[in-house]
Amino acid sequence: MTTTTIPLALGAMMFGTTIDERTSFALLDRFVEAGGTWIDTADCYSFWASDTGFGGQSEAVLGRWLAANPGVRERVRLSTKVGAEPIGDGEWPASREGLSRRAIREAIAGSLERLGVDRVDLLWAHMEDRTTPIEETAETFSELVDEGVAVQLGASNHPAWRMERARAHAVAIGGTPFSALQLSRSLLVPRPGTRPAGQNHRFGLMSDEQVDFAVENGMDLWAYTPLLSGAYDNPAKTIDPVFDHPGSTARLGALDAVAAEVGATRGQVVLAWLTGGTTPILPILGGSRLEQLDAALTGVQLELTDDQRARLDAPA
């Protein structure tokens, strides 16, 4: 199971594209200095912002940072994903590498080369591939653990039933099952049947069923976009309209009240709410400035009272 000194993962999605290398290095240095361990990336980051239309920039920046800081590899844990990198000239996401045995092995080989390492601490299946039997995906991921290429296995943007099937197959063959789920999670939840702008994964929003599945199976939970891309605190950003419903109004009221009580920002309270609950969830911060990282590091170390947490949970 994943463990971390600071309950926060540093998201490296935009490193090497919209976040230049100098800033990326500064964020990484600050994160490690503060006791952070998990760094999250993917082989496809960030194809949509690159000049080539393909990913790999984030992993390459991380590789250069690791090379420039001898010994730091033993202080950090690398989390990367495969399965979503575009291939050819077809339209994404229909045209992507997928999760076949061949695709997984080719993808992780590229990731290791860019990162300059011989293993990753957590390898994720990035998004579903219904063209490949989930059993084939589970077997291949398990093989990579046996070969020392990956330490732990996770799946992002997969429904619970697919994970149940994958885990059962891995156990049946005496292999290593998926033990982590990464999905989008925040204090606010969208209206039923809707997805926030940019959420192109059918099962990308963390549901109560997925949480229950993870708890019952002792799986770690990771949350991406926990701060709604800064909309909680940045006046220049608006909260997506899919969150505009009475439940959100009530939760924002409770959030404002708790933030005032603890002397923190909305975002910091949201991070504390995620990390300190009965079911801890590890948030991934994708900020681009040092002050954003510092605020998040403070937020995940806030301790909310049972009463404060109950008020945040109540208006669901």
mmCIF file of N, CA and C in Angstrom, residues 13 45 47-48 81 84 92-93 125-128 155-159 181-186 188-207 210 222-229 240-243 284:
data_model
loop_
_atom_site.group_PDB
_atom_site.id
_atom_site.type_symbol
_atom_site.label_atom_id
_atom_site.label_comp_id
_atom_site.label_asym_id
_atom_site.label_seq_id
_atom_site.Cartn_x
_atom_site.Cartn_y
_atom_site.Cartn_z
ATOM 1 N N MET A 13 1.766 16.986 -14.617
ATOM 2 C CA MET A 13 1.114 16.914 -15.923
ATOM 3 C C MET A 13 1.663 17.912 -16.937
ATOM 4 N N TYR A 45 1.512 12.852 -21.061
ATOM 5 C CA TYR A 45 1.521 14.256 -20.622
ATOM 6 C C TYR A 45 2.631 15.032 -21.319
ATOM 7 N N PHE A 47 0.238 15.789 -24.298
ATOM 8 C CA PHE A 47 0.174 15.793 -25.761
ATOM 9 C C PHE A 47 -0.646 16.945 -26.312
ATOM 10 N N TRP A 48 -1.708 17.353 -25.601
ATOM 11 C CA TRP A 48 -2.596 18.402 -26.098
ATOM 12 C C TRP A 48 -1.967 19.787 -26.049
ATOM 13 N N LYS A 81 1.557 6.636 -15.744
ATOM 14 C CA LYS A 81 0.417 5.940 -16.337
ATOM 15 C C LYS A 81 0.696 5.612 -17.799
ATOM 16 N N ALA A 84 -2.956 5.981 -22.650
ATOM 17 C CA ALA A 84 -3.701 7.096 -23.248
ATOM 18 C C ALA A 84 -2.903 7.915 -24.256
ATOM 19 N N TRP A 92 -8.217 11.395 -31.095
ATOM 20 C CA TRP A 92 -8.138 10.922 -29.709
ATOM 21 C C TRP A 92 -9.492 11.154 -29.040
ATOM 22 N N PRO A 93 -9.999 10.242 -28.185
ATOM 23 C CA PRO A 93 -9.293 9.101 -27.601
ATOM 24 C C PRO A 93 -9.452 7.780 -28.355
ATOM 25 N N ALA A 125 -2.946 1.959 -15.119
ATOM 26 C CA ALA A 125 -3.686 1.843 -16.381
ATOM 27 C C ALA A 125 -4.493 3.133 -16.493
ATOM 28 N N HIS A 126 -4.146 3.982 -17.458
ATOM 29 C CA HIS A 126 -4.628 5.360 -17.464
ATOM 30 C C HIS A 126 -6.119 5.492 -17.743
ATOM 31 N N MET A 127 -6.600 4.791 -18.753
ATOM 32 C CA MET A 127 -8.021 4.865 -19.094
ATOM 33 C C MET A 127 -8.434 3.532 -19.704
ATOM 34 N N GLU A 128 -9.704 3.267 -19.658
ATOM 35 C CA GLU A 128 -10.210 1.974 -20.120
ATOM 36 C C GLU A 128 -9.843 1.682 -21.563
ATOM 37 N N ALA A 155 -5.193 1.689 -11.245
ATOM 38 C CA ALA A 155 -6.014 1.964 -12.425
ATOM 39 C C ALA A 155 -6.704 3.309 -12.247
ATOM 40 N N SER A 156 -6.672 4.102 -13.288
ATOM 41 C CA SER A 156 -7.325 5.402 -13.286
ATOM 42 C C SER A 156 -8.501 5.367 -14.241
ATOM 43 N N ASN A 157 -9.613 5.974 -13.833
ATOM 44 C CA ASN A 157 -10.779 6.131 -14.710
ATOM 45 C C ASN A 157 -11.389 4.799 -15.147
ATOM 46 N N HIS A 158 -11.402 3.840 -14.246
ATOM 47 C CA HIS A 158 -12.025 2.541 -14.507
ATOM 48 C C HIS A 158 -13.214 2.337 -13.562
ATOM 49 N N PRO A 159 -14.283 1.713 -14.025
ATOM 50 C CA PRO A 159 -15.399 1.408 -13.139
ATOM 51 C C PRO A 159 -15.043 0.274 -12.178
ATOM 52 N N LEU A 181 -6.700 3.127 -6.904
ATOM 53 C CA LEU A 181 -7.612 3.729 -7.869
ATOM 54 C C LEU A 181 -7.360 5.234 -7.900
ATOM 55 N N GLN A 182 -7.303 5.814 -9.105
ATOM 56 C CA GLN A 182 -7.141 7.258 -9.253
ATOM 57 C C GLN A 182 -8.313 7.806 -10.065
ATOM 58 N N LEU A 183 -9.036 8.719 -9.446
ATOM 59 C CA LEU A 183 -10.238 9.283 -10.055
ATOM 60 C C LEU A 183 -10.367 10.748 -9.638
ATOM 61 N N SER A 184 -11.275 11.458 -10.275
ATOM 62 C CA SER A 184 -11.509 12.855 -9.919
ATOM 63 C C SER A 184 -12.394 12.927 -8.675
ATOM 64 N N ARG A 185 -11.986 13.762 -7.713
ATOM 65 C CA ARG A 185 -12.750 13.875 -6.467
ATOM 66 C C ARG A 185 -12.542 15.254 -5.861
ATOM 67 N N SER A 186 -13.606 15.874 -5.395
ATOM 68 C CA SER A 186 -13.530 17.133 -4.677
ATOM 69 C C SER A 186 -14.717 17.206 -3.732
ATOM 70 N N LEU A 188 -17.225 19.335 -3.881
ATOM 71 C CA LEU A 188 -18.430 19.486 -4.686
ATOM 72 C C LEU A 188 -18.568 18.320 -5.650
ATOM 73 N N VAL A 189 -19.806 17.928 -5.895
ATOM 74 C CA VAL A 189 -20.071 16.863 -6.866
ATOM 75 C C VAL A 189 -21.010 17.419 -7.934
ATOM 76 N N PRO A 190 -20.831 17.009 -9.193
ATOM 77 C CA PRO A 190 -21.689 17.530 -10.261
ATOM 78 C C PRO A 190 -23.091 16.940 -10.200
ATOM 79 N N ARG A 191 -24.000 17.576 -10.903
ATOM 80 C CA ARG A 191 -25.357 17.037 -11.008
ATOM 81 C C ARG A 191 -25.309 15.648 -11.635
ATOM 82 N N PRO A 192 -26.204 14.751 -11.232
ATOM 83 C CA PRO A 192 -26.218 13.410 -11.818
ATOM 84 C C PRO A 192 -26.334 13.480 -13.346
ATOM 85 N N GLY A 193 -25.559 12.639 -14.003
ATOM 86 C CA GLY A 193 -25.617 12.582 -15.455
ATOM 87 C C GLY A 193 -24.771 13.617 -16.160
ATOM 88 N N THR A 194 -24.006 14.417 -15.396
ATOM 89 C CA THR A 194 -23.167 15.448 -16.013
ATOM 90 C C THR A 194 -21.703 15.208 -15.652
ATOM 91 N N ARG A 195 -20.847 15.819 -16.454
ATOM 92 C CA ARG A 195 -19.417 15.766 -16.184
ATOM 93 C C ARG A 195 -18.838 17.157 -16.380
ATOM 94 N N PRO A 196 -17.848 17.538 -15.567
ATOM 95 C CA PRO A 196 -17.224 18.856 -15.739
ATOM 96 C C PRO A 196 -16.544 18.970 -17.094
ATOM 97 N N ALA A 197 -16.357 20.173 -17.552
ATOM 98 C CA ALA A 197 -15.655 20.414 -18.807
ATOM 99 C C ALA A 197 -14.258 19.804 -18.734
ATOM 100 N N GLY A 198 -13.862 19.105 -19.778
ATOM 101 C CA GLY A 198 -12.546 18.493 -19.818
ATOM 102 C C GLY A 198 -12.497 17.094 -19.236
ATOM 103 N N GLN A 199 -13.564 16.666 -18.585
ATOM 104 C CA GLN A 199 -13.603 15.313 -18.030
ATOM 105 C C GLN A 199 -14.117 14.376 -19.130
ATOM 106 N N ASN A 200 -13.196 13.746 -19.833
ATOM 107 C CA ASN A 200 -13.583 12.897 -20.958
ATOM 108 C C ASN A 200 -13.552 11.411 -20.630
ATOM 109 N N HIS A 201 -13.549 11.093 -19.352
ATOM 110 C CA HIS A 201 -13.570 9.694 -18.938
ATOM 111 C C HIS A 201 -14.956 9.355 -18.398
ATOM 112 N N ARG A 202 -15.575 8.372 -18.974
ATOM 113 C CA ARG A 202 -16.941 7.998 -18.576
ATOM 114 C C ARG A 202 -17.029 7.668 -17.097
ATOM 115 N N PHE A 203 -15.996 7.015 -16.569
ATOM 116 C CA PHE A 203 -15.995 6.636 -15.154
ATOM 117 C C PHE A 203 -14.880 7.347 -14.402
ATOM 118 N N GLY A 204 -14.627 8.607 -14.769
ATOM 119 C CA GLY A 204 -13.546 9.352 -14.151
ATOM 120 C C GLY A 204 -13.890 10.011 -12.839
ATOM 121 N N LEU A 205 -15.174 10.175 -12.547
ATOM 122 C CA LEU A 205 -15.583 10.815 -11.295
ATOM 123 C C LEU A 205 -15.709 9.762 -10.197
ATOM 124 N N MET A 206 -15.050 9.995 -9.070
ATOM 125 C CA MET A 206 -15.051 9.031 -7.978
ATOM 126 C C MET A 206 -16.440 8.928 -7.358
ATOM 127 N N SER A 207 -17.037 7.757 -7.451
ATOM 128 C CA SER A 207 -18.378 7.535 -6.916
ATOM 129 C C SER A 207 -18.295 6.860 -5.559
ATOM 130 N N GLN A 210 -17.223 3.268 -5.999
ATOM 131 C CA GLN A 210 -15.787 3.061 -6.171
ATOM 132 C C GLN A 210 -15.048 3.201 -4.843
ATOM 133 N N TRP A 222 -6.602 7.821 -4.889
ATOM 134 C CA TRP A 222 -5.958 9.063 -5.296
ATOM 135 C C TRP A 222 -7.000 9.938 -5.976
ATOM 136 N N ALA A 223 -6.897 11.234 -5.761
ATOM 137 C CA ALA A 223 -7.868 12.162 -6.354
ATOM 138 C C ALA A 223 -7.174 13.199 -7.224
ATOM 139 N N TYR A 224 -7.572 13.259 -8.498
ATOM 140 C CA TYR A 224 -7.077 14.346 -9.334
ATOM 141 C C TYR A 224 -8.129 15.451 -9.426
ATOM 142 N N THR A 225 -7.703 16.640 -9.788
ATOM 143 C CA THR A 225 -8.521 17.860 -9.837
ATOM 144 C C THR A 225 -9.267 18.091 -8.517
ATOM 145 N N PRO A 226 -8.592 17.954 -7.366
ATOM 146 C CA PRO A 226 -9.292 18.136 -6.087
ATOM 147 C C PRO A 226 -9.723 19.573 -5.836
ATOM 148 N N LEU A 227 -9.032 20.535 -6.469
ATOM 149 C CA LEU A 227 -9.336 21.947 -6.232
ATOM 150 C C LEU A 227 -10.078 22.587 -7.397
ATOM 151 N N LEU A 228 -10.644 21.747 -8.267
ATOM 152 C CA LEU A 228 -11.417 22.243 -9.419
ATOM 153 C C LEU A 228 -10.618 23.279 -10.205
ATOM 154 N N SER A 229 -9.340 22.933 -10.426
ATOM 155 C CA SER A 229 -8.431 23.784 -11.213
ATOM 156 C C SER A 229 -8.313 25.202 -10.656
ATOM 157 N N ASP A 240 -17.409 25.245 -12.482
ATOM 158 C CA ASP A 240 -18.139 24.699 -13.627
ATOM 159 C C ASP A 240 -19.645 24.642 -13.347
ATOM 160 N N PRO A 241 -20.470 25.020 -14.315
ATOM 161 C CA PRO A 241 -21.926 25.024 -14.116
ATOM 162 C C PRO A 241 -22.522 23.678 -13.713
ATOM 163 N N VAL A 242 -21.832 22.561 -14.005
ATOM 164 C CA VAL A 242 -22.390 21.261 -13.618
ATOM 165 C C VAL A 242 -22.460 21.109 -12.103
ATOM 166 N N PHE A 243 -21.731 21.966 -11.376
ATOM 167 C CA PHE A 243 -21.771 21.930 -9.915
ATOM 168 C C PHE A 243 -22.832 22.874 -9.345
ATOM 169 N N ILE A 284 -3.894 14.991 -5.669
ATOM 170 C CA ILE A 284 -2.797 15.320 -6.581
ATOM 171 C C ILE A 284 -2.880 16.807 -6.880
#
